Structure formats: C-alpha cells, structure tokens
mmCIF file of C-alpha atoms in Angstrom:
data_model
loop_
_atom_site.group_PDB
_atom_site.id
_atom_site.type_symbol
_atom_site.label_atom_id
_atom_site.label_comp_id
_atom_site.label_asym_id
_atom_site.label_seq_id
_atom_site.Cartn_x
_atom_site.Cartn_y
_atom_site.Cartn_z
ATOM 1 C CA MET A 1 -9.461 -12.548 2.218
ATOM 2 C CA PHE A 2 -11.407 -15.775 1.756
ATOM 3 C CA ASN A 3 -11.476 -16.694 -1.939
ATOM 4 C CA ARG A 4 -15.214 -17.156 -2.234
ATOM 5 C CA GLY A 5 -15.511 -17.649 -5.966
ATOM 6 C CA ALA A 6 -12.888 -20.373 -6.104
ATOM 7 C CA HIS A 7 -14.448 -22.498 -3.349
ATOM 8 C CA LEU A 8 -18.115 -22.206 -4.262
ATOM 9 C CA SER A 9 -17.783 -23.944 -7.619
ATOM 10 C CA THR A 10 -19.305 -27.450 -7.475
ATOM 11 C CA ARG A 11 -18.652 -28.561 -11.016
ATOM 12 C CA ARG A 12 -15.434 -30.439 -10.376
ATOM 13 C CA CYS A 13 -15.859 -31.764 -6.835
ATOM 14 C CA PRO A 14 -19.156 -32.097 -4.932
ATOM 15 C CA VAL A 15 -19.372 -30.295 -1.593
ATOM 16 C CA ASP A 16 -21.302 -31.846 1.301
ATOM 17 C CA GLN A 17 -23.743 -29.822 3.391
ATOM 18 C CA ASP A 18 -21.401 -29.330 6.382
ATOM 19 C CA THR A 19 -18.600 -28.052 4.185
ATOM 20 C CA LEU A 20 -21.021 -25.780 2.362
ATOM 21 C CA ARG A 21 -22.202 -24.281 5.650
ATOM 22 C CA ILE A 22 -18.611 -23.530 6.649
ATOM 23 C CA LEU A 23 -17.834 -21.923 3.303
ATOM 24 C CA LEU A 24 -20.943 -19.756 3.384
ATOM 25 C CA ARG A 25 -20.250 -18.707 6.962
ATOM 26 C CA GLU A 26 -16.790 -17.551 5.974
ATOM 27 C CA ALA A 27 -18.095 -15.814 2.868
ATOM 28 C CA VAL A 28 -20.711 -13.831 4.747
ATOM 29 C CA ARG A 29 -18.806 -13.017 7.942
ATOM 30 C CA GLU A 30 -17.279 -9.789 6.653
ATOM 31 C CA THR A 31 -20.383 -8.516 4.837
ATOM 32 C CA VAL A 32 -23.479 -9.560 6.772
ATOM 33 C CA ALA A 33 -23.304 -6.797 9.383
ATOM 34 C CA GLU A 34 -22.905 -4.103 6.747
ATOM 35 C CA VAL A 35 -25.829 -5.459 4.726
ATOM 36 C CA LEU A 36 -28.074 -5.664 7.802
ATOM 37 C CA GLN A 37 -27.038 -2.151 8.815
ATOM 38 C CA THR A 38 -28.022 -0.865 5.378
ATOM 39 C CA VAL A 39 -31.412 -2.587 5.670
ATOM 40 C CA LEU A 40 -31.910 -0.992 9.120
ATOM 41 C CA GLU A 41 -31.215 2.471 7.743
ATOM 42 C CA LEU A 42 -33.588 1.953 4.813
ATOM 43 C CA ASP A 43 -36.259 0.499 7.112
ATOM 44 C CA ARG A 44 -36.235 3.484 9.474
ATOM 45 C CA THR A 45 -36.293 5.933 6.572
ATOM 46 C CA ALA A 46 -39.317 4.165 5.082
ATOM 47 C CA PHE A 47 -41.060 4.132 8.488
ATOM 48 C CA LEU A 48 -40.565 7.869 9.023
ATOM 49 C CA GLN A 49 -41.782 8.658 5.521
ATOM 50 C CA VAL A 50 -45.051 6.845 6.219
ATOM 51 C CA HIS A 51 -45.606 7.646 9.908
ATOM 52 C CA GLY A 52 -43.710 10.910 10.308
ATOM 53 C CA GLY A 53 -41.353 11.736 13.151
ATOM 54 C CA ARG A 54 -37.648 12.439 13.544
ATOM 55 C CA ARG A 55 -34.484 10.405 13.844
ATOM 56 C CA ASN A 56 -32.967 9.925 17.283
ATOM 57 C CA GLY A 57 -29.610 8.226 16.913
ATOM 58 C CA TYR A 58 -28.908 4.573 17.610
ATOM 59 C CA TYR A 59 -28.471 1.997 20.326
ATOM 60 C CA PRO A 60 -26.161 -1.048 20.191
ATOM 61 C CA ARG A 61 -27.588 -4.516 19.670
ATOM 62 C CA LYS A 62 -25.933 -7.888 19.291
ATOM 63 C CA LEU A 63 -27.659 -10.283 16.921
ATOM 64 C CA GLU A 64 -27.080 -14.015 16.792
ATOM 65 C CA THR A 65 -27.159 -15.355 13.253
ATOM 66 C CA THR A 66 -26.350 -18.706 11.756
ATOM 67 C CA PHE A 67 -22.980 -17.218 10.790
ATOM 68 C CA GLY A 68 -22.071 -15.935 14.240
ATOM 69 C CA GLN A 69 -22.759 -12.885 16.351
ATOM 70 C CA VAL A 70 -22.831 -9.452 14.705
ATOM 71 C CA ASP A 71 -22.926 -5.993 16.295
ATOM 72 C CA LEU A 72 -25.505 -3.565 14.938
ATOM 73 C CA LYS A 73 -26.454 0.061 15.523
ATOM 74 C CA VAL A 74 -30.247 -0.035 15.718
ATOM 75 C CA PRO A 75 -31.858 3.239 14.582
ATOM 76 C CA ARG A 76 -34.343 5.017 16.867
ATOM 77 C CA ASP A 77 -36.998 7.684 16.405
ATOM 78 C CA ARG A 78 -37.850 10.404 18.940
ATOM 79 C CA GLU A 79 -41.316 9.034 19.643
ATOM 80 C CA SER A 80 -39.962 5.487 20.224
ATOM 81 C CA ARG A 81 -42.483 4.018 17.778
ATOM 82 C CA TYR A 82 -40.006 2.465 15.366
ATOM 83 C CA TYR A 83 -38.615 -1.036 15.810
ATOM 84 C CA PRO A 84 -37.106 -3.097 12.981
ATOM 85 C CA ALA A 85 -39.319 -6.064 12.219
ATOM 86 C CA PHE A 86 -36.537 -8.495 11.323
ATOM 87 C CA LEU A 87 -35.046 -8.250 14.830
ATOM 88 C CA LYS A 88 -38.175 -9.780 16.312
ATOM 89 C CA PRO A 89 -37.783 -13.465 17.252
ATOM 90 C CA TYR A 90 -40.496 -14.709 14.893
ATOM 91 C CA ALA A 91 -38.770 -13.101 11.884
ATOM 92 C CA ARG A 92 -35.318 -14.496 12.602
ATOM 93 C CA ARG A 93 -35.548 -17.142 9.898
ATOM 94 C CA LEU A 94 -35.903 -14.446 7.239
ATOM 95 C CA VAL A 95 -32.609 -12.929 8.367
ATOM 96 C CA ASP A 96 -30.872 -16.234 7.755
ATOM 97 C CA VAL A 97 -32.256 -16.498 4.219
ATOM 98 C CA GLY A 98 -31.319 -12.916 3.443
ATOM 99 C CA GLU A 99 -27.795 -13.379 4.716
ATOM 100 C CA VAL A 100 -27.247 -16.487 2.630
ATOM 101 C CA ALA A 101 -28.801 -14.878 -0.446
ATOM 102 C CA VAL A 102 -26.533 -11.841 -0.240
ATOM 103 C CA ALA A 103 -23.492 -14.024 0.483
ATOM 104 C CA LEU A 104 -24.191 -16.180 -2.552
ATOM 105 C CA TYR A 105 -24.772 -13.118 -4.699
ATOM 106 C CA ALA A 106 -21.522 -11.585 -3.471
ATOM 107 C CA ALA A 107 -19.806 -14.862 -4.355
ATOM 108 C CA GLY A 108 -20.936 -14.532 -7.966
ATOM 109 C CA VAL A 109 -23.438 -17.395 -7.839
ATOM 110 C CA SER A 110 -26.396 -16.977 -10.201
ATOM 111 C CA GLN A 111 -29.775 -16.520 -8.542
ATOM 112 C CA ARG A 112 -31.096 -19.767 -10.018
ATOM 113 C CA LYS A 113 -28.099 -21.687 -8.656
ATOM 114 C CA ALA A 114 -28.395 -19.879 -5.328
ATOM 115 C CA ALA A 115 -32.005 -21.040 -5.040
ATOM 116 C CA GLU A 116 -30.825 -24.640 -5.441
ATOM 117 C CA ILE A 117 -28.148 -24.209 -2.767
ATOM 118 C CA LEU A 118 -30.632 -22.625 -0.349
ATOM 119 C CA SER A 119 -33.000 -25.556 -0.831
ATOM 120 C CA LEU A 120 -30.165 -27.913 0.076
ATOM 121 C CA LEU A 121 -28.974 -25.832 3.003
ATOM 122 C CA LEU A 122 -32.254 -24.724 4.609
ATOM 123 C CA GLY A 123 -34.648 -27.417 3.533
ATOM 124 C CA HIS A 124 -37.060 -24.968 1.871
ATOM 125 C CA ARG A 125 -37.552 -24.153 -1.786
ATOM 126 C CA TYR A 126 -36.825 -20.562 -2.871
ATOM 127 C CA SER A 127 -37.266 -19.228 -6.384
ATOM 128 C CA HIS A 128 -34.615 -17.084 -8.035
ATOM 129 C CA GLU A 129 -37.280 -14.333 -8.168
ATOM 130 C CA THR A 130 -37.478 -14.423 -4.364
ATOM 131 C CA LEU A 131 -33.724 -14.121 -4.086
ATOM 132 C CA SER A 132 -33.770 -11.214 -6.516
ATOM 133 C CA ALA A 133 -36.266 -9.446 -4.272
ATOM 134 C CA LEU A 134 -34.041 -10.062 -1.250
ATOM 135 C CA THR A 135 -31.149 -8.255 -2.954
ATOM 136 C CA ASP A 136 -33.218 -5.468 -4.532
ATOM 137 C CA GLU A 137 -32.742 -3.233 -1.505
ATOM 138 C CA VAL A 138 -29.002 -3.487 -1.995
ATOM 139 C CA LEU A 139 -29.396 -2.398 -5.622
ATOM 140 C CA GLU A 140 -31.567 0.550 -4.566
ATOM 141 C CA ALA A 141 -28.990 1.575 -1.979
ATOM 142 C CA ALA A 142 -26.245 1.243 -4.601
ATOM 143 C CA GLY A 143 -28.218 3.437 -6.996
ATOM 144 C CA ALA A 144 -28.749 6.091 -4.341
ATOM 145 C CA PHE A 145 -25.062 5.907 -3.457
ATOM 146 C CA ARG A 146 -24.002 6.466 -7.071
ATOM 147 C CA THR A 147 -26.297 9.454 -7.636
ATOM 148 C CA ARG A 148 -26.194 11.174 -4.243
ATOM 149 C CA PRO A 149 -25.257 14.881 -4.135
ATOM 150 C CA LEU A 150 -21.586 15.580 -3.432
ATOM 151 C CA PRO A 151 -19.945 18.294 -1.320
ATOM 152 C CA GLU A 152 -19.027 21.438 -3.236
ATOM 153 C CA GLU A 153 -15.342 21.037 -2.530
ATOM 154 C CA MET A 154 -12.700 18.386 -2.035
ATOM 155 C CA ALA A 155 -9.082 19.187 -1.415
ATOM 156 C CA PHE A 156 -7.826 16.159 -3.345
ATOM 157 C CA VAL A 157 -9.366 13.569 -5.674
ATOM 158 C CA TYR A 158 -7.746 10.260 -6.635
ATOM 159 C CA LEU A 159 -8.783 8.582 -9.902
ATOM 160 C CA ASP A 160 -8.139 4.961 -10.791
ATOM 161 C CA GLY A 161 -9.796 1.970 -12.396
ATOM 162 C CA LEU A 162 -9.967 -1.798 -12.595
ATOM 163 C CA SER A 163 -11.070 -4.284 -15.234
ATOM 164 C CA LEU A 164 -13.945 -6.779 -14.898
ATOM 165 C CA LYS A 165 -15.729 -9.235 -17.174
ATOM 166 C CA VAL A 166 -19.451 -8.638 -17.664
ATOM 167 C CA PHE A 167 -22.047 -10.553 -19.661
ATOM 168 C CA ARG A 168 -23.697 -8.429 -22.364
ATOM 169 C CA GLU A 169 -26.732 -9.639 -24.296
ATOM 170 C CA GLY A 170 -25.712 -10.447 -27.843
ATOM 171 C CA GLU A 171 -21.993 -10.014 -27.064
ATOM 172 C CA GLY A 172 -21.310 -12.643 -24.430
ATOM 173 C CA ILE A 173 -18.580 -12.014 -21.859
ATOM 174 C CA VAL A 174 -16.833 -8.686 -22.487
ATOM 175 C CA ARG A 175 -14.106 -6.905 -20.541
ATOM 176 C CA GLU A 176 -15.119 -3.499 -19.217
ATOM 177 C CA SER A 177 -13.558 -0.875 -16.972
ATOM 178 C CA VAL A 178 -14.743 0.276 -13.571
ATOM 179 C CA TYR A 179 -13.805 3.905 -12.975
ATOM 180 C CA VAL A 180 -13.379 4.904 -9.312
ATOM 181 C CA ALA A 181 -13.093 8.368 -7.726
ATOM 182 C CA LEU A 182 -11.961 8.816 -4.120
ATOM 183 C CA GLY A 183 -12.070 12.248 -2.488
ATOM 184 C CA ILE A 184 -10.242 13.744 0.494
ATOM 185 C CA ALA A 185 -11.852 16.718 2.245
ATOM 186 C CA PRO A 186 -9.765 19.530 3.793
ATOM 187 C CA ASP A 187 -10.226 17.929 7.224
ATOM 188 C CA GLY A 188 -8.876 14.572 5.988
ATOM 189 C CA GLU A 189 -12.206 12.764 5.652
ATOM 190 C CA ARG A 190 -12.108 10.098 2.935
ATOM 191 C CA ARG A 191 -15.126 9.568 0.727
ATOM 192 C CA VAL A 192 -15.846 7.294 -2.229
ATOM 193 C CA LEU A 193 -17.295 9.769 -4.724
ATOM 194 C CA GLY A 194 -18.510 7.150 -7.153
ATOM 195 C CA PHE A 195 -17.840 4.228 -9.454
ATOM 196 C CA TRP A 196 -18.826 3.786 -13.102
ATOM 197 C CA LEU A 197 -18.857 0.821 -15.477
ATOM 198 C CA LEU A 198 -17.836 1.761 -19.019
ATOM 199 C CA PRO A 199 -16.560 -0.217 -22.036
ATOM 200 C CA THR A 200 -12.916 0.967 -21.890
ATOM 201 C CA GLU A 201 -10.698 3.440 -20.090
ATOM 202 C CA SER A 202 -10.280 6.497 -22.308
ATOM 203 C CA ALA A 203 -10.055 10.272 -22.220
ATOM 204 C CA LEU A 204 -13.697 10.497 -23.273
ATOM 205 C CA GLY A 205 -14.773 8.092 -20.525
ATOM 206 C CA TRP A 206 -12.885 9.919 -17.800
ATOM 207 C CA GLU A 207 -14.167 13.266 -19.031
ATOM 208 C CA GLY A 208 -17.708 11.924 -18.644
ATOM 209 C CA VAL A 209 -16.931 10.726 -15.119
ATOM 210 C CA LEU A 210 -15.525 14.106 -14.138
ATOM 211 C CA GLY A 211 -18.508 15.824 -15.719
ATOM 212 C CA GLU A 212 -20.852 13.736 -13.582
ATOM 213 C CA LEU A 213 -18.916 14.652 -10.429
ATOM 214 C CA TRP A 214 -19.417 18.289 -11.403
ATOM 215 C CA GLN A 215 -23.125 17.813 -12.066
ATOM 216 C CA ARG A 216 -23.590 16.121 -8.690
ATOM 217 C CA GLY A 217 -22.199 19.184 -6.951
ATOM 218 C CA LEU A 218 -18.401 18.855 -6.715
ATOM 219 C CA ARG A 219 -17.250 22.242 -8.038
ATOM 220 C CA ARG A 220 -13.895 22.934 -6.369
ATOM 221 C CA VAL A 221 -10.858 20.631 -6.283
ATOM 222 C CA LEU A 222 -7.276 21.607 -5.552
ATOM 223 C CA LEU A 223 -5.451 18.577 -6.944
ATOM 224 C CA PHE A 224 -6.221 15.417 -8.911
ATOM 225 C CA ILE A 225 -3.843 12.513 -8.296
ATOM 226 C CA THR A 226 -3.546 9.759 -10.915
ATOM 227 C CA ASP A 227 -1.237 7.024 -12.089
ATOM 228 C CA GLY A 228 -0.994 5.991 -15.746
ATOM 229 C CA LEU A 229 -4.686 5.906 -16.613
ATOM 230 C CA PRO A 230 -5.512 6.150 -20.314
ATOM 231 C CA GLY A 231 -7.030 9.535 -21.045
ATOM 232 C CA LEU A 232 -5.609 11.185 -17.934
ATOM 233 C CA PRO A 233 -2.601 13.491 -17.578
ATOM 234 C CA ALA A 234 -0.498 10.827 -15.914
ATOM 235 C CA ALA A 235 -0.749 8.551 -18.918
ATOM 236 C CA SER A 236 1.170 10.767 -21.273
ATOM 237 C CA PRO A 237 2.895 14.138 -21.420
ATOM 238 C CA SER A 238 0.700 14.912 -24.424
ATOM 239 C CA GLY A 239 -1.506 17.958 -23.944
ATOM 240 C CA GLU A 240 -4.381 16.067 -25.580
ATOM 241 C CA HIS A 241 -4.649 13.720 -22.619
ATOM 242 C CA ARG A 242 -4.755 16.581 -20.130
ATOM 243 C CA LYS A 243 -8.095 17.791 -21.441
ATOM 244 C CA ALA A 244 -10.000 15.198 -19.422
ATOM 245 C CA ILE A 245 -9.286 17.159 -16.241
ATOM 246 C CA ARG A 246 -8.650 20.602 -17.698
ATOM 247 C CA ARG A 247 -11.932 20.790 -19.607
ATOM 248 C CA VAL A 248 -14.067 20.031 -16.530
ATOM 249 C CA TYR A 249 -11.916 21.443 -13.712
ATOM 250 C CA PRO A 250 -9.641 24.012 -15.397
ATOM 251 C CA GLN A 251 -8.520 25.533 -12.087
ATOM 252 C CA ALA A 252 -7.508 22.232 -10.518
ATOM 253 C CA GLU A 253 -3.923 20.955 -10.629
ATOM 254 C CA TRP A 254 -2.846 17.361 -11.112
ATOM 255 C CA GLN A 255 -0.127 15.220 -9.620
ATOM 256 C CA ARG A 256 1.481 12.335 -11.465
ATOM 257 C CA CYS A 257 2.157 9.344 -9.249
ATOM 258 C CA VAL A 258 5.866 9.282 -8.417
ATOM 259 C CA VAL A 259 5.802 5.594 -7.478
ATOM 260 C CA HIS A 260 4.480 4.571 -10.895
ATOM 261 C CA GLY A 261 7.039 6.838 -12.536
ATOM 262 C CA VAL A 262 9.866 5.153 -10.633
ATOM 263 C CA ARG A 263 8.542 1.651 -11.387
ATOM 264 C CA TRP A 264 8.345 2.385 -15.094
ATOM 265 C CA SER A 265 11.805 3.972 -15.109
ATOM 266 C CA LEU A 266 13.434 1.002 -13.393
ATOM 267 C CA SER A 267 11.761 -1.376 -15.848
ATOM 268 C CA GLN A 268 13.518 0.436 -18.715
ATOM 269 C CA VAL A 269 17.112 0.156 -17.456
ATOM 270 C CA ARG A 270 19.650 -2.624 -16.999
ATOM 271 C CA ALA A 271 19.350 -4.645 -13.802
ATOM 272 C CA ARG A 272 22.758 -3.535 -12.563
ATOM 273 C CA ASP A 273 21.741 0.143 -12.801
ATOM 274 C CA ARG A 274 18.392 -0.085 -11.024
ATOM 275 C CA GLY A 275 19.660 0.351 -7.484
ATOM 276 C CA LEU A 276 21.687 3.485 -8.227
ATOM 277 C CA LEU A 277 18.986 5.049 -10.402
ATOM 278 C CA ALA A 278 16.335 4.387 -7.744
ATOM 279 C CA GLU A 279 18.534 6.094 -5.157
ATOM 280 C CA ASP A 280 19.072 9.121 -7.414
ATOM 281 C CA LEU A 281 15.352 9.435 -8.162
ATOM 282 C CA ARG A 282 14.587 9.167 -4.447
ATOM 283 C CA ARG A 283 16.687 12.291 -3.917
ATOM 284 C CA VAL A 284 14.390 14.073 -6.379
ATOM 285 C CA TYR A 285 10.992 13.294 -4.832
ATOM 286 C CA GLY A 286 12.409 13.057 -1.308
ATOM 287 C CA ALA A 287 13.952 16.545 -1.333
ATOM 288 C CA GLU A 288 12.991 19.149 1.253
ATOM 289 C CA SER A 289 11.793 21.668 -1.344
ATOM 290 C CA ARG A 290 10.916 21.951 -5.012
ATOM 291 C CA GLU A 291 14.117 23.883 -5.685
ATOM 292 C CA GLU A 292 16.201 21.146 -4.087
ATOM 293 C CA ALA A 293 14.264 18.543 -6.080
ATOM 294 C CA LEU A 294 14.996 20.344 -9.364
ATOM 295 C CA GLY A 295 18.675 20.438 -8.438
ATOM 296 C CA ALA A 296 18.630 16.694 -7.795
ATOM 297 C CA LEU A 297 16.882 16.190 -11.135
ATOM 298 C CA GLU A 298 19.721 18.027 -12.885
ATOM 299 C CA GLU A 299 22.123 15.566 -11.297
ATOM 300 C CA VAL A 300 20.014 12.669 -12.591
ATOM 301 C CA LYS A 301 20.111 14.214 -16.040
ATOM 302 C CA ALA A 302 23.902 14.566 -15.934
ATOM 303 C CA ALA A 303 24.466 11.046 -14.605
ATOM 304 C CA TRP A 304 21.942 9.080 -16.670
ATOM 305 C CA GLY A 305 20.828 11.270 -19.588
ATOM 306 C CA SER A 306 23.173 9.898 -22.192
ATOM 307 C CA ARG A 307 22.638 6.262 -21.148
ATOM 308 C CA TYR A 308 18.837 6.361 -20.748
ATOM 309 C CA PRO A 309 17.530 9.415 -22.595
ATOM 310 C CA GLY A 310 13.913 8.162 -22.637
ATOM 311 C CA VAL A 311 13.775 7.668 -18.877
ATOM 312 C CA VAL A 312 15.468 10.942 -18.017
ATOM 313 C CA GLY A 313 13.455 12.769 -20.666
ATOM 314 C CA LEU A 314 10.209 11.667 -19.016
ATOM 315 C CA TRP A 315 11.258 13.080 -15.632
ATOM 316 C CA VAL A 316 12.496 16.346 -17.122
ATOM 317 C CA GLU A 317 9.453 16.908 -19.340
ATOM 318 C CA GLU A 318 7.019 15.871 -16.622
ATOM 319 C CA SER A 319 8.857 17.471 -13.683
ATOM 320 C CA GLY A 320 5.949 19.837 -13.105
ATOM 321 C CA ALA A 321 3.506 16.937 -12.751
ATOM 322 C CA PHE A 322 5.866 14.785 -10.661
ATOM 323 C CA LEU A 323 6.767 17.629 -8.273
ATOM 324 C CA ARG A 324 3.350 19.283 -7.929
ATOM 325 C CA PHE A 325 2.993 18.065 -4.346
ATOM 326 C CA TYR A 326 5.685 20.531 -3.218
ATOM 327 C CA GLY A 327 3.088 23.289 -3.554
ATOM 328 C CA TYR A 328 1.098 21.865 -0.638
ATOM 329 C CA PRO A 329 1.756 21.524 3.124
ATOM 330 C CA LYS A 330 4.715 19.262 3.846
ATOM 331 C CA VAL A 331 2.779 17.041 6.246
ATOM 332 C CA LEU A 332 0.633 15.929 3.281
ATOM 333 C CA TRP A 333 3.433 15.117 0.838
ATOM 334 C CA PRO A 334 3.346 11.335 1.508
ATOM 335 C CA TYR A 335 -0.345 11.279 0.560
ATOM 336 C CA LEU A 336 -0.009 13.457 -2.520
ATOM 337 C CA ARG A 337 3.073 12.250 -4.390
ATOM 338 C CA SER A 338 1.594 8.817 -5.114
ATOM 339 C CA THR A 339 -1.712 7.000 -5.566
ATOM 340 C CA ASN A 340 -0.898 4.521 -2.786
ATOM 341 C CA LEU A 341 -3.983 5.536 -0.798
ATOM 342 C CA MET A 342 -6.237 4.783 -3.764
ATOM 343 C CA GLU A 343 -4.321 1.637 -4.673
ATOM 344 C CA ARG A 344 -4.992 0.131 -1.249
ATOM 345 C CA PHE A 345 -8.690 0.794 -1.757
ATOM 346 C CA ILE A 346 -8.647 -0.661 -5.296
ATOM 347 C CA ARG A 347 -6.707 -3.712 -4.105
ATOM 348 C CA GLU A 348 -9.381 -4.525 -1.530
ATOM 349 C CA LEU A 349 -12.096 -3.773 -4.068
ATOM 350 C CA ARG A 350 -10.494 -6.130 -6.571
ATOM 351 C CA ARG A 351 -10.065 -8.823 -3.934
ATOM 352 C CA GLY A 352 -13.702 -8.493 -2.919
ATOM 353 C CA THR A 353 -14.879 -8.846 -6.516
ATOM 354 C CA LYS A 354 -12.526 -11.672 -7.472
ATOM 355 C CA VAL A 355 -15.281 -14.147 -8.215
ATOM 356 C CA ARG A 356 -15.539 -16.578 -11.117
ATOM 357 C CA ASP A 357 -12.595 -14.940 -12.830
ATOM 358 C CA HIS A 358 -14.277 -11.528 -12.407
ATOM 359 C CA LYS A 359 -17.296 -12.568 -14.530
ATOM 360 C CA PHE A 360 -20.612 -10.888 -13.676
ATOM 361 C CA PRO A 361 -24.004 -11.921 -15.073
ATOM 362 C CA LYS A 362 -25.143 -8.335 -15.702
ATOM 363 C CA GLU A 363 -24.287 -4.695 -15.056
ATOM 364 C CA GLU A 364 -26.514 -4.481 -11.964
ATOM 365 C CA ALA A 365 -24.495 -7.272 -10.380
ATOM 366 C CA VAL A 366 -21.330 -5.189 -10.686
ATOM 367 C CA TYR A 367 -22.927 -2.186 -8.994
ATOM 368 C CA LYS A 368 -24.321 -4.320 -6.175
ATOM 369 C CA LEU A 369 -20.934 -5.871 -5.556
ATOM 370 C CA LEU A 370 -19.031 -2.576 -5.724
ATOM 371 C CA TYR A 371 -21.478 -0.953 -3.329
ATOM 372 C CA LEU A 372 -21.338 -3.824 -0.840
ATOM 373 C CA GLU A 373 -17.541 -3.914 -0.991
ATOM 374 C CA SER A 374 -17.323 -0.127 -0.559
ATOM 375 C CA GLU A 375 -19.580 -0.394 2.482
ATOM 376 C CA ARG A 376 -17.548 -3.303 3.833
ATOM 377 C CA GLN A 377 -14.365 -1.274 3.546
ATOM 378 C CA ALA A 378 -16.128 1.652 5.168
ATOM 379 C CA ALA A 379 -16.722 -0.347 8.330
ATOM 380 C CA SER A 380 -14.041 -0.150 10.984
ATOM 381 C CA ARG A 381 -12.180 -3.436 11.279
ATOM 382 C CA SER A 382 -11.032 -2.815 14.832
ATOM 383 C CA GLU A 383 -14.344 -1.545 16.199
ATOM 384 C CA HIS A 384 -17.038 -3.292 14.204
ATOM 385 C CA LEU A 385 -19.486 -0.648 12.994
ATOM 386 C CA ALA A 386 -18.467 1.676 15.833
ATOM 387 C CA GLY A 387 -16.992 3.964 13.224
ATOM 388 C CA ARG A 388 -16.915 4.281 9.466
ATOM 389 C CA TRP A 389 -13.797 4.233 7.284
ATOM 390 C CA ALA A 390 -15.036 7.404 5.578
ATOM 391 C CA GLU A 391 -15.364 9.146 8.940
ATOM 392 C CA ARG A 392 -11.869 8.318 10.159
ATOM 393 C CA LYS A 393 -9.734 11.246 9.123
ATOM 394 C CA LEU A 394 -6.220 10.980 7.755
ATOM 395 C CA LYS A 395 -3.386 12.006 10.035
ATOM 396 C CA GLY A 396 -1.904 15.458 9.562
ATOM 397 C CA PHE A 397 -4.938 17.110 7.996
ATOM 398 C CA SER A 398 -6.126 18.659 11.259
ATOM 399 C CA GLU A 399 -2.896 20.697 11.310
ATOM 400 C CA VAL A 400 -3.458 22.172 7.845
ATOM 401 C CA LYS A 401 -7.247 22.182 7.451
ATOM 402 C CA GLU A 402 -7.423 25.991 7.515
ATOM 403 C CA VAL A 403 -4.531 26.225 5.054
ATOM 404 C CA LEU A 404 -6.321 23.980 2.553
ATOM 405 C CA GLU A 405 -9.596 25.863 2.984
ATOM 406 C CA LYS A 406 -7.769 29.126 2.326
ATOM 407 C CA MET A 407 -6.128 27.654 -0.789
ATOM 408 C CA LEU A 408 -9.530 26.590 -2.110
ATOM 409 C CA GLN A 409 -10.993 30.004 -1.375
ATOM 410 C CA GLU A 410 -8.155 31.883 -3.045
ATOM 411 C CA ARG A 411 -8.034 29.655 -6.114
ATOM 412 C CA TYR A 412 -11.773 29.707 -6.809
ATOM 413 C CA ALA A 413 -12.811 33.086 -5.402
ATOM 414 C CA PRO A 414 -11.546 35.319 -8.268
ATOM 415 C CA ARG A 415 -14.004 33.909 -10.798
ATOM 416 C CA THR A 416 -16.732 31.302 -11.099
ATOM 417 C CA GLN A 417 -15.584 28.098 -12.736
ATOM 418 C CA THR A 418 -17.530 27.240 -15.884
ATOM 419 C CA LEU A 419 -18.093 23.699 -17.051
ATOM 420 C CA THR A 420 -16.920 23.321 -20.620
ATOM 421 C CA HIS A 421 -17.445 19.574 -20.809
ATOM 422 C CA ASN A 422 -19.579 18.626 -23.811
ATOM 423 C CA SER A 423 -22.349 16.335 -22.593
#
C-alpha cells in the first residue's frame, strides 16, 4: 500500500504542486469511493427522515473526480424524489474538496496543515474548522458503527489488538492499544464487531470489551480464537487469565492459536532442532482426529521432553486449548486452529494507519481512521463496491451451517446465560 504518512511530510524536502497532486491522488484512490458511498447512505437516510418514504435499492453511477473515476451505488427511494445533491454538476467542486480533506486526514495531516495544503492545491482558502466539518460525517458514521446492535449469535469470534501513539492533553504522546473483535456467523459471513482504544492490553480491558459485546446484543458464541493477548486465555495457562472470557461468556470455548504456539516453541530451541521439532508439532495439529493428535503429542513428549521441558510442557498443559478445533466440523479446522484470518485483517489495518509513526492528534482521529480503513477493507477489490467484504462468506461454511446452528442451540438452550461481568 502507498506509504502516505512518509511522503506527505514537507519538513525535510519541499514538494511542488504537481508532485503533491500525484501523492494525494494515490492516497485517496483506495478510500474516496468508500467515503462517498458512506455520505450517500447518510444523505438518503436524512432525506427519508425529513420527507418520509421508503428505500428502493440502488443504481450504478460512475463519477469523475480529480483523482480518477469511481463507481458508486446511488441510493433510491420508492417515490423517486431523492437525488444526492453532490452528484449535481454545480456541486462537483465540493466533492473535490471533501475528497482531499478526507485523504489528508487519513494521511495523519493536522487540519490546520491540511487547510494550508488545500489553499496551495485548489487556490482557495479553507479554515481548519471547515475541514473538521467535512470529516464530521465520518466521525458520526464511526460512532454509529461502534455502538450498533449486534446479532445475538456468532459461531466464532477472533480477538486481537494493535498499538498506536495518541496525543493526550497533559501527557503528550502516549502508546495505547486498539482492541479489535471480528465475528464469523454460522453461514460464514465475516463482520467487524468493534474496535476500542484503551491505555493498555490487560485482562480488565478485554473483559470490558467482551462485556460491551454482550450489552450490544451478542449473547451466544461457540468459540473465541486468540493468540497471546495479555489478559486472554492464550497468553498464559493461568486460570486467572481465563476469566476475561469465562466471566462474560461462560459457555463459550476458546482456541489457542497453534501458529503462535509453534513460533514461540521454535524460538526456544537450538537452530539445528527447529526443523525436526516443527515437523513433529505439525503431526499434532495436522492429525485427522483429536485422539491421533494426542498420540502424536505423546511422541513429542518422549522425543523432546528431556531436552526442552518448557516447550513440551506448554503443549501438554495447554493441549486442550491447542486442540479445541477438533470439536468442530473438519472443513473449518484451517480457520479455527489459528488467528491467521484476524491477522490478515490487522495487518491491513496497521498498514492503513501507518502514518507519522502511528501518531494521532486525538482519540477521535483514531476512530475515524479505523472506521475508514474497516470500510475500505469491506469493499471488494475485484468488483469495486459491487460486494462487501463482510458479505462474502468464507468457503466451507455453507456445508456446515446447520451443524453450527444446532451446536449453538444445544449449548445455550439448557439454560439462559447470565452476565457476571462487573461493570
């Protein structure tokens, strides 16, 4: 992805207007359509609230902007009274300003500095207050996204986090953690459940995140999948760390990421032993059944236990967490035994927020950026806005959808789950 933050700095080498136009065009190319689509949705909603009426789908429209052609899905109403104002020819200039403003914001440029750049680029003076207004709709959409009601059930939930630097009044630049939850429905639909900015990753922080998921409506989960997050089961075999999930979702199971377990194990042994140990561990998590996996684990214990007791001890003590995926349909094992699906999402999220060494001027800036990046990832790369990432279902789930629904019903039907999380 284009490294926007690195190229937009003008402190060390001045950038002429032509170069600046090229850089901004590249910076906005992957986000402008998603931002405009969000504005369209908000605009139609506001229109219907004032004038009444009902939604009536969309029609395709190509829009020429200063950054190239974008494909949009223009919302309609049944009475054909609604038409987005910014698509009218006389309002086209406003679109250009909005695109640049959002691009600069996404690049981590302060609003005051962005106003200066816009004056240079467009020949008109804009205040940083005007630019703030242009991005307010994004903040509102981000707020609605973070507080929206959730489905009552998800088959699987991945939990992970990343670290960012945020400016805090009176503290300066501080490092804080972004907590991310990604859900998979029984039919394989992927959904970003939410993201939270908190001082540090901890059991207390994750328990609060899980409690919010519960309060927003998510009541039934089969399996949580994590890596080595502080405060989560995967971080330590200690029962204390397991409370973060067990206190809020006591009937849910959790899977420890096998890939992270292997990586850590190989980092603890001599270089000459890594290949053989990796092969032996692969026979554990690559077995055809849990029983076969436990047999392979006994062989690992016999072959490596005396040489690397700490490594082997981890796999023996945590065998239940490492091998939990065997209790689910085989076609889903590749998704469940690791956090790779979440890691790909986090990697793109981190790349999209890699601006000015991850420094953000305020908390709202983080939420705007995370929302825009989540929406950008949600857009289909092959068919621009023809489909959403969250609507494209994972392979294999259609075969076992009824099985997962039955598992959820059987696990949660006997009694009503009670939230024990202390708010």
